[in-house]
Amino acid sequence: MTSVPTPPAGVRLTGMPALAPLLARGAVLSPFKRPRPDAAFPRTRLVLPGLRIDPARLARYERVCGFPAGEETLPVTYPHVLGFPAAMRLMSAWDFPLPLLGLVHTSLRITRHRALATTGAYELTVYVDALAPHRRGTEAAVVTELRDAGDVVWESRSTYLARHRTAGPPARQEAPEPGPLPAVEEWRLAGDVGRRYGAASGDRNPIHLHPLTARPFGFPRAVAHGMWTVARCLAAHGTPDATRVRAGFRAPVPLPGTVTYAAKDGRFELRGAGDRVHLTGEIRPA
């Protein structure tokens, strides 16, 4: 008889965890982590029922990302912000094998099955789905789901890379992106974009806030949040109600700075000085 795997345990949350203590815990535990792709990882699903949208916080997010203000539906990237504290609770825990310090967001896939009302009440679920070898270390995949009346209406899969020495043949790489795409707009990014996005999203990672807090992590200047770059591109491009989005984060965007937004036929990218590609992505109807 074939055995059926036991589903991951669900932990019901009564509220969203505060991010600052989780970031601090992750920083303290990071030196003790020994990442490897075959390591054990937490199988717990964090579930928050009855989640409602804070209109003031949503308005700040819309302003900093360039989405139209006062819409009756959520921006396609906003559920990621709602689930981020729960994801940090999992990734800052002792049983998560990758160090939070230095963890790099490498890719994002979103499926929105329909437009989501800003006045709705949703059930949020977040869990770590897998670890996988990467040519530069180990990647973890984190899944976020939003349900309405039991149906999944929005879901995402983010991968996060912990860099370390690897042994054996590198993992198979994705095919290179075709391009370059034609330029649409040039954006001049102020030095406070990271602070403003951090205030709207709650993600106050020091590499995004100020040169003084970014330098200890190897950045001469603050860098933009990867999720801000993809949100800004999607705000400029527009998305269908039912849509699939994928994005690959290629290189940090220094702040302040100037970038070029380019797009064609559902594909988009963000380029910097010398046509360095910071972000690539694609939007398709679901």
mmCIF file of C-alpha atoms in Angstrom:
data_model
loop_
_atom_site.group_PDB
_atom_site.id
_atom_site.type_symbol
_atom_site.label_atom_id
_atom_site.label_comp_id
_atom_site.label_asym_id
_atom_site.label_seq_id
_atom_site.Cartn_x
_atom_site.Cartn_y
_atom_site.Cartn_z
ATOM 1 C CA MET A 1 0.000 0.000 0.000
ATOM 2 C CA THR A 2 1.331 3.428 -0.951
ATOM 3 C CA SER A 3 1.706 5.761 2.007
ATOM 4 C CA VAL A 4 0.113 9.208 1.788
ATOM 5 C CA PRO A 5 2.292 12.096 3.060
ATOM 6 C CA THR A 6 0.979 13.823 6.155
ATOM 7 C CA PRO A 7 -0.145 17.371 5.297
ATOM 8 C CA PRO A 8 1.805 20.184 6.983
ATOM 9 C CA ALA A 9 0.483 21.273 10.348
ATOM 10 C CA GLY A 10 -1.510 24.516 10.386
ATOM 11 C CA VAL A 11 -0.911 27.177 13.034
ATOM 12 C CA ARG A 12 -3.807 29.588 13.351
ATOM 13 C CA LEU A 13 -2.679 33.155 13.982
ATOM 14 C CA THR A 14 -4.784 35.641 15.927
ATOM 15 C CA GLY A 15 -2.988 38.616 14.384
ATOM 16 C CA MET A 16 -0.120 39.492 12.113
ATOM 17 C CA PRO A 17 3.291 39.244 13.864
ATOM 18 C CA ALA A 18 5.376 42.394 14.292
ATOM 19 C CA LEU A 19 8.241 42.543 11.819
ATOM 20 C CA ALA A 20 10.936 44.315 13.857
ATOM 21 C CA PRO A 21 11.385 41.530 16.484
ATOM 22 C CA LEU A 22 11.406 38.904 13.718
ATOM 23 C CA LEU A 23 14.135 40.725 11.785
ATOM 24 C CA ALA A 24 16.152 41.059 14.995
ATOM 25 C CA ARG A 25 15.717 37.344 15.804
ATOM 26 C CA GLY A 26 16.755 36.396 12.283
ATOM 27 C CA ALA A 27 19.866 38.570 12.504
ATOM 28 C CA VAL A 28 20.908 37.016 15.833
ATOM 29 C CA LEU A 29 20.409 33.441 14.607
ATOM 30 C CA SER A 30 21.976 33.917 11.150
ATOM 31 C CA PRO A 31 25.607 33.169 12.145
ATOM 32 C CA PHE A 32 24.523 29.760 13.475
ATOM 33 C CA LYS A 33 22.822 28.607 10.273
ATOM 34 C CA ARG A 34 24.519 26.102 7.949
ATOM 35 C CA PRO A 35 22.560 26.197 4.682
ATOM 36 C CA ARG A 36 22.411 23.224 2.357
ATOM 37 C CA PRO A 37 19.719 22.079 -0.094
ATOM 38 C CA ASP A 38 19.013 18.792 1.724
ATOM 39 C CA ALA A 39 18.492 20.428 5.127
ATOM 40 C CA ALA A 40 15.257 20.010 7.063
ATOM 41 C CA PHE A 41 12.949 23.015 6.986
ATOM 42 C CA PRO A 42 9.751 24.016 8.831
ATOM 43 C CA ARG A 43 6.619 22.345 7.431
ATOM 44 C CA THR A 44 4.195 24.529 9.354
ATOM 45 C CA ARG A 45 1.493 26.484 7.547
ATOM 46 C CA LEU A 46 0.686 29.809 9.177
ATOM 47 C CA VAL A 47 -2.987 30.698 8.713
ATOM 48 C CA LEU A 48 -4.581 34.067 9.497
ATOM 49 C CA PRO A 49 -8.376 34.141 9.011
ATOM 50 C CA GLY A 50 -10.516 37.252 8.794
ATOM 51 C CA LEU A 51 -7.790 39.463 7.334
ATOM 52 C CA ARG A 52 -9.029 42.934 6.407
ATOM 53 C CA ILE A 53 -7.279 45.731 4.545
ATOM 54 C CA ASP A 54 -6.118 48.886 6.331
ATOM 55 C CA PRO A 55 -7.152 51.704 3.931
ATOM 56 C CA ALA A 56 -4.505 54.163 5.169
ATOM 57 C CA ARG A 57 -1.679 51.677 4.777
ATOM 58 C CA LEU A 58 -2.953 50.659 1.352
ATOM 59 C CA ALA A 59 -3.057 54.311 0.266
ATOM 60 C CA ARG A 60 0.605 54.766 1.281
ATOM 61 C CA TYR A 61 1.523 51.674 -0.706
ATOM 62 C CA GLU A 62 -0.346 52.890 -3.785
ATOM 63 C CA ARG A 63 1.404 56.267 -3.653
ATOM 64 C CA VAL A 64 4.949 54.954 -3.341
ATOM 65 C CA CYS A 65 4.474 52.264 -6.020
ATOM 66 C CA GLY A 66 2.562 54.390 -8.521
ATOM 67 C CA PHE A 67 -0.743 52.517 -8.463
ATOM 68 C CA PRO A 68 -3.924 54.575 -8.951
ATOM 69 C CA ALA A 69 -5.233 55.829 -5.600
ATOM 70 C CA GLY A 70 -8.643 54.938 -4.263
ATOM 71 C CA GLU A 71 -9.337 51.918 -6.463
ATOM 72 C CA GLU A 72 -11.901 49.377 -5.251
ATOM 73 C CA THR A 73 -9.543 46.466 -5.943
ATOM 74 C CA LEU A 74 -6.130 45.600 -4.510
ATOM 75 C CA PRO A 75 -2.923 46.096 -6.516
ATOM 76 C CA VAL A 76 -1.723 42.739 -7.814
ATOM 77 C CA THR A 77 1.383 42.775 -5.586
ATOM 78 C CA TYR A 78 -0.298 43.917 -2.363
ATOM 79 C CA PRO A 79 -1.109 40.444 -0.943
ATOM 80 C CA HIS A 80 2.667 39.837 -0.822
ATOM 81 C CA VAL A 81 2.903 42.749 1.619
ATOM 82 C CA LEU A 82 0.071 41.274 3.692
ATOM 83 C CA GLY A 83 1.848 37.919 3.927
ATOM 84 C CA PHE A 84 5.392 39.184 4.430
ATOM 85 C CA PRO A 85 5.336 39.250 8.278
ATOM 86 C CA ALA A 86 4.157 35.626 8.361
ATOM 87 C CA ALA A 87 6.894 34.670 5.901
ATOM 88 C CA MET A 88 9.442 36.408 8.134
ATOM 89 C CA ARG A 89 8.151 34.478 11.141
ATOM 90 C CA LEU A 90 8.976 31.260 9.322
ATOM 91 C CA MET A 91 12.309 32.402 7.871
ATOM 92 C CA SER A 92 13.583 33.940 11.111
ATOM 93 C CA ALA A 93 12.881 30.805 13.166
ATOM 94 C CA TRP A 94 15.581 28.481 14.462
ATOM 95 C CA ASP A 95 14.330 25.554 12.367
ATOM 96 C CA PHE A 96 14.641 27.495 9.074
ATOM 97 C CA PRO A 97 18.085 26.457 7.789
ATOM 98 C CA LEU A 98 19.015 29.549 5.740
ATOM 99 C CA PRO A 99 20.451 32.676 7.419
ATOM 100 C CA LEU A 100 18.102 35.643 7.189
ATOM 101 C CA LEU A 101 21.038 38.055 6.899
ATOM 102 C CA GLY A 102 22.175 38.133 3.286
ATOM 103 C CA LEU A 103 19.124 36.261 1.991
ATOM 104 C CA VAL A 104 18.365 37.492 -1.563
ATOM 105 C CA HIS A 105 14.930 37.529 -3.179
ATOM 106 C CA THR A 106 15.613 35.965 -6.597
ATOM 107 C CA SER A 107 12.244 35.340 -8.228
ATOM 108 C CA LEU A 108 8.515 35.831 -7.884
ATOM 109 C CA ARG A 109 5.487 34.186 -9.488
ATOM 110 C CA ILE A 110 1.975 35.486 -8.863
ATOM 111 C CA THR A 111 -1.373 34.107 -10.003
ATOM 112 C CA ARG A 112 -4.417 36.292 -9.375
ATOM 113 C CA HIS A 113 -7.593 34.417 -10.229
ATOM 114 C CA ARG A 114 -9.829 37.487 -10.060
ATOM 115 C CA ALA A 115 -9.834 41.070 -8.870
ATOM 116 C CA LEU A 116 -9.749 41.368 -5.061
ATOM 117 C CA ALA A 117 -12.009 43.877 -3.344
ATOM 118 C CA THR A 118 -10.335 46.224 -0.869
ATOM 119 C CA THR A 119 -13.317 45.710 1.472
ATOM 120 C CA GLY A 120 -13.097 41.911 1.522
ATOM 121 C CA ALA A 121 -12.192 39.617 4.417
ATOM 122 C CA TYR A 122 -9.609 37.010 3.430
ATOM 123 C CA GLU A 123 -7.812 33.997 4.847
ATOM 124 C CA LEU A 124 -4.044 34.208 4.468
ATOM 125 C CA THR A 125 -1.781 31.138 4.402
ATOM 126 C CA VAL A 126 2.028 31.155 4.243
ATOM 127 C CA TYR A 127 4.413 28.191 4.205
ATOM 128 C CA VAL A 128 7.886 27.116 3.091
ATOM 129 C CA ASP A 129 7.413 24.791 0.135
ATOM 130 C CA ALA A 130 10.900 23.513 -0.710
ATOM 131 C CA LEU A 131 14.667 23.907 -0.635
ATOM 132 C CA ALA A 132 16.622 23.508 -3.862
ATOM 133 C CA PRO A 133 20.259 23.672 -4.983
ATOM 134 C CA HIS A 134 21.357 26.798 -6.818
ATOM 135 C CA ARG A 135 24.638 27.397 -8.615
ATOM 136 C CA ARG A 136 25.484 29.967 -5.927
ATOM 137 C CA GLY A 137 24.050 28.232 -2.871
ATOM 138 C CA THR A 138 20.613 27.119 -1.674
ATOM 139 C CA GLU A 139 17.200 28.550 -2.537
ATOM 140 C CA ALA A 140 14.062 28.367 -0.425
ATOM 141 C CA ALA A 141 10.594 28.665 -1.953
ATOM 142 C CA VAL A 142 7.919 30.416 0.121
ATOM 143 C CA VAL A 143 4.243 30.209 -0.891
ATOM 144 C CA THR A 144 1.570 32.751 0.043
ATOM 145 C CA GLU A 145 -2.134 32.125 -0.580
ATOM 146 C CA LEU A 146 -5.185 34.328 -0.161
ATOM 147 C CA ARG A 147 -8.605 32.688 0.093
ATOM 148 C CA ASP A 148 -12.095 34.110 -0.148
ATOM 149 C CA ALA A 149 -14.928 31.860 1.085
ATOM 150 C CA GLY A 150 -12.549 28.892 0.899
ATOM 151 C CA ASP A 151 -11.405 29.506 -2.688
ATOM 152 C CA VAL A 152 -7.817 30.485 -3.508
ATOM 153 C CA VAL A 153 -8.107 33.867 -5.239
ATOM 154 C CA TRP A 154 -4.437 34.899 -5.182
ATOM 155 C CA GLU A 155 -1.218 32.910 -4.765
ATOM 156 C CA SER A 156 2.493 33.541 -5.071
ATOM 157 C CA ARG A 157 5.761 31.648 -4.941
ATOM 158 C CA SER A 158 8.921 33.536 -4.004
ATOM 159 C CA THR A 159 12.437 32.112 -4.025
ATOM 160 C CA TYR A 160 15.151 33.337 -1.656
ATOM 161 C CA LEU A 161 18.839 32.536 -2.108
ATOM 162 C CA ALA A 162 21.433 31.938 0.607
ATOM 163 C CA ARG A 163 24.869 32.161 -0.998
ATOM 164 C CA HIS A 164 27.470 29.593 0.031
ATOM 165 C CA ARG A 165 30.011 27.277 -1.536
ATOM 166 C CA THR A 166 28.508 24.400 -3.460
ATOM 167 C CA ALA A 167 29.766 20.948 -4.360
ATOM 168 C CA GLY A 168 28.916 18.921 -7.421
ATOM 169 C CA PRO A 169 27.433 20.050 -10.752
ATOM 170 C CA PRO A 170 25.429 23.297 -10.769
ATOM 171 C CA ALA A 171 21.662 23.157 -10.989
ATOM 172 C CA ARG A 172 20.116 23.630 -14.428
ATOM 173 C CA GLN A 173 19.708 27.307 -15.240
ATOM 174 C CA GLU A 174 16.745 28.933 -16.921
ATOM 175 C CA ALA A 175 17.043 29.962 -20.555
ATOM 176 C CA PRO A 176 18.303 33.514 -21.049
ATOM 177 C CA GLU A 177 15.709 36.235 -21.500
ATOM 178 C CA PRO A 178 15.180 37.499 -25.065
ATOM 179 C CA GLY A 179 15.722 41.212 -25.395
ATOM 180 C CA PRO A 180 16.425 44.002 -25.000
ATOM 181 C CA LEU A 181 12.950 45.526 -24.822
ATOM 182 C CA PRO A 182 12.128 49.009 -26.138
ATOM 183 C CA ALA A 183 12.354 51.811 -23.579
ATOM 184 C CA VAL A 184 9.051 53.303 -22.410
ATOM 185 C CA GLU A 185 9.964 55.699 -19.590
ATOM 186 C CA GLU A 186 12.944 56.894 -17.588
ATOM 187 C CA TRP A 187 12.468 57.093 -13.846
ATOM 188 C CA ARG A 188 14.590 59.180 -11.488
ATOM 189 C CA LEU A 189 14.506 57.479 -8.097
ATOM 190 C CA ALA A 190 14.919 59.561 -4.970
ATOM 191 C CA GLY A 191 17.175 58.460 -2.131
ATOM 192 C CA ASP A 192 14.217 58.007 0.216
ATOM 193 C CA VAL A 193 12.312 55.457 -1.915
ATOM 194 C CA GLY A 194 13.460 52.635 0.359
ATOM 195 C CA ARG A 195 12.338 54.464 3.487
ATOM 196 C CA ARG A 196 8.952 55.333 1.986
ATOM 197 C CA TYR A 197 8.352 51.799 0.746
ATOM 198 C CA GLY A 198 9.515 50.432 4.105
ATOM 199 C CA ALA A 199 6.969 52.622 5.903
ATOM 200 C CA ALA A 200 4.187 51.430 3.584
ATOM 201 C CA SER A 201 5.106 47.734 3.529
ATOM 202 C CA GLY A 202 6.679 47.247 6.960
ATOM 203 C CA ASP A 203 9.882 45.863 5.378
ATOM 204 C CA ARG A 204 12.547 48.014 7.034
ATOM 205 C CA ASN A 205 15.564 45.942 6.082
ATOM 206 C CA PRO A 206 18.561 48.247 6.731
ATOM 207 C CA ILE A 207 20.011 47.780 3.221
ATOM 208 C CA HIS A 208 17.059 49.760 1.857
ATOM 209 C CA LEU A 209 16.988 52.670 4.297
ATOM 210 C CA HIS A 210 20.211 54.705 4.250
ATOM 211 C CA PRO A 211 23.837 54.447 3.047
ATOM 212 C CA LEU A 212 25.045 54.176 6.658
ATOM 213 C CA THR A 213 22.843 51.141 7.336
ATOM 214 C CA ALA A 214 23.518 49.571 3.921
ATOM 215 C CA ARG A 215 27.342 49.718 4.070
ATOM 216 C CA PRO A 216 27.797 47.008 6.739
ATOM 217 C CA PHE A 217 26.093 44.622 4.288
ATOM 218 C CA GLY A 218 28.392 45.489 1.389
ATOM 219 C CA PHE A 219 26.314 48.171 -0.348
ATOM 220 C CA PRO A 220 27.880 51.629 -0.786
ATOM 221 C CA ARG A 221 24.384 53.099 -1.087
ATOM 222 C CA ALA A 222 20.898 52.044 -0.078
ATOM 223 C CA VAL A 223 19.176 49.815 -2.647
ATOM 224 C CA ALA A 224 15.513 49.670 -3.629
ATOM 225 C CA HIS A 225 13.327 46.822 -2.433
ATOM 226 C CA GLY A 226 12.939 44.189 -5.130
ATOM 227 C CA MET A 227 9.193 44.122 -4.469
ATOM 228 C CA TRP A 228 9.037 47.880 -5.010
ATOM 229 C CA THR A 229 10.713 47.531 -8.421
ATOM 230 C CA VAL A 230 8.272 44.886 -9.634
ATOM 231 C CA ALA A 231 5.261 46.744 -8.180
ATOM 232 C CA ARG A 232 6.365 49.981 -9.884
ATOM 233 C CA CYS A 233 6.689 48.171 -13.227
ATOM 234 C CA LEU A 234 3.282 46.520 -12.883
ATOM 235 C CA ALA A 235 1.697 49.842 -11.944
ATOM 236 C CA ALA A 236 3.098 51.312 -15.169
ATOM 237 C CA HIS A 237 2.142 48.302 -17.295
ATOM 238 C CA GLY A 238 -1.284 47.393 -15.904
ATOM 239 C CA THR A 239 -2.589 43.853 -15.317
ATOM 240 C CA PRO A 240 -5.781 41.961 -16.204
ATOM 241 C CA ASP A 241 -8.109 40.987 -13.358
ATOM 242 C CA ALA A 242 -7.129 37.336 -13.831
ATOM 243 C CA THR A 243 -3.405 37.344 -14.453
ATOM 244 C CA ARG A 244 -0.125 35.518 -14.085
ATOM 245 C CA VAL A 245 3.022 37.483 -13.296
ATOM 246 C CA ARG A 246 6.580 36.272 -13.114
ATOM 247 C CA ALA A 247 9.626 38.350 -12.232
ATOM 248 C CA GLY A 248 13.334 37.688 -11.854
ATOM 249 C CA PHE A 249 15.451 39.979 -9.685
ATOM 250 C CA ARG A 250 18.824 40.297 -11.428
ATOM 251 C CA ALA A 251 20.711 43.109 -9.663
ATOM 252 C CA PRO A 252 20.058 45.665 -6.887
ATOM 253 C CA VAL A 253 18.880 49.168 -7.845
ATOM 254 C CA PRO A 254 21.047 51.806 -6.072
ATOM 255 C CA LEU A 255 19.337 54.829 -4.505
ATOM 256 C CA PRO A 256 19.232 57.555 -5.614
ATOM 257 C CA GLY A 257 19.514 56.638 -9.281
ATOM 258 C CA THR A 258 17.974 56.616 -12.735
ATOM 259 C CA VAL A 259 16.437 53.542 -14.363
ATOM 260 C CA THR A 260 14.704 52.806 -17.647
ATOM 261 C CA TYR A 261 11.393 50.985 -17.709
ATOM 262 C CA ALA A 262 11.064 48.948 -20.920
ATOM 263 C CA ALA A 263 8.137 46.802 -22.078
ATOM 264 C CA LYS A 264 6.611 45.004 -25.064
ATOM 265 C CA ASP A 265 4.016 42.265 -25.623
ATOM 266 C CA GLY A 266 3.510 41.471 -21.962
ATOM 267 C CA ARG A 267 7.211 41.451 -21.095
ATOM 268 C CA PHE A 268 8.901 44.156 -19.048
ATOM 269 C CA GLU A 269 12.291 44.973 -17.597
ATOM 270 C CA LEU A 270 14.103 47.622 -15.584
ATOM 271 C CA ARG A 271 17.540 48.722 -16.775
ATOM 272 C CA GLY A 272 20.150 50.943 -15.164
ATOM 273 C CA ALA A 273 23.404 52.579 -16.203
ATOM 274 C CA GLY A 274 25.146 50.832 -19.087
ATOM 275 C CA ASP A 275 21.915 48.925 -19.807
ATOM 276 C CA ARG A 276 22.484 46.745 -16.756
ATOM 277 C CA VAL A 277 19.321 44.680 -16.254
ATOM 278 C CA HIS A 278 17.935 44.888 -12.716
ATOM 279 C CA LEU A 279 14.581 43.163 -13.226
ATOM 280 C CA THR A 280 12.857 41.066 -15.889
ATOM 281 C CA GLY A 281 9.277 39.952 -15.972
ATOM 282 C CA GLU A 282 6.219 38.856 -17.879
ATOM 283 C CA ILE A 283 2.459 39.391 -17.537
ATOM 284 C CA ARG A 284 -0.062 36.974 -19.048
ATOM 285 C CA PRO A 285 -3.834 36.499 -18.680
ATOM 286 C CA ALA A 286 -4.677 33.666 -16.310
#
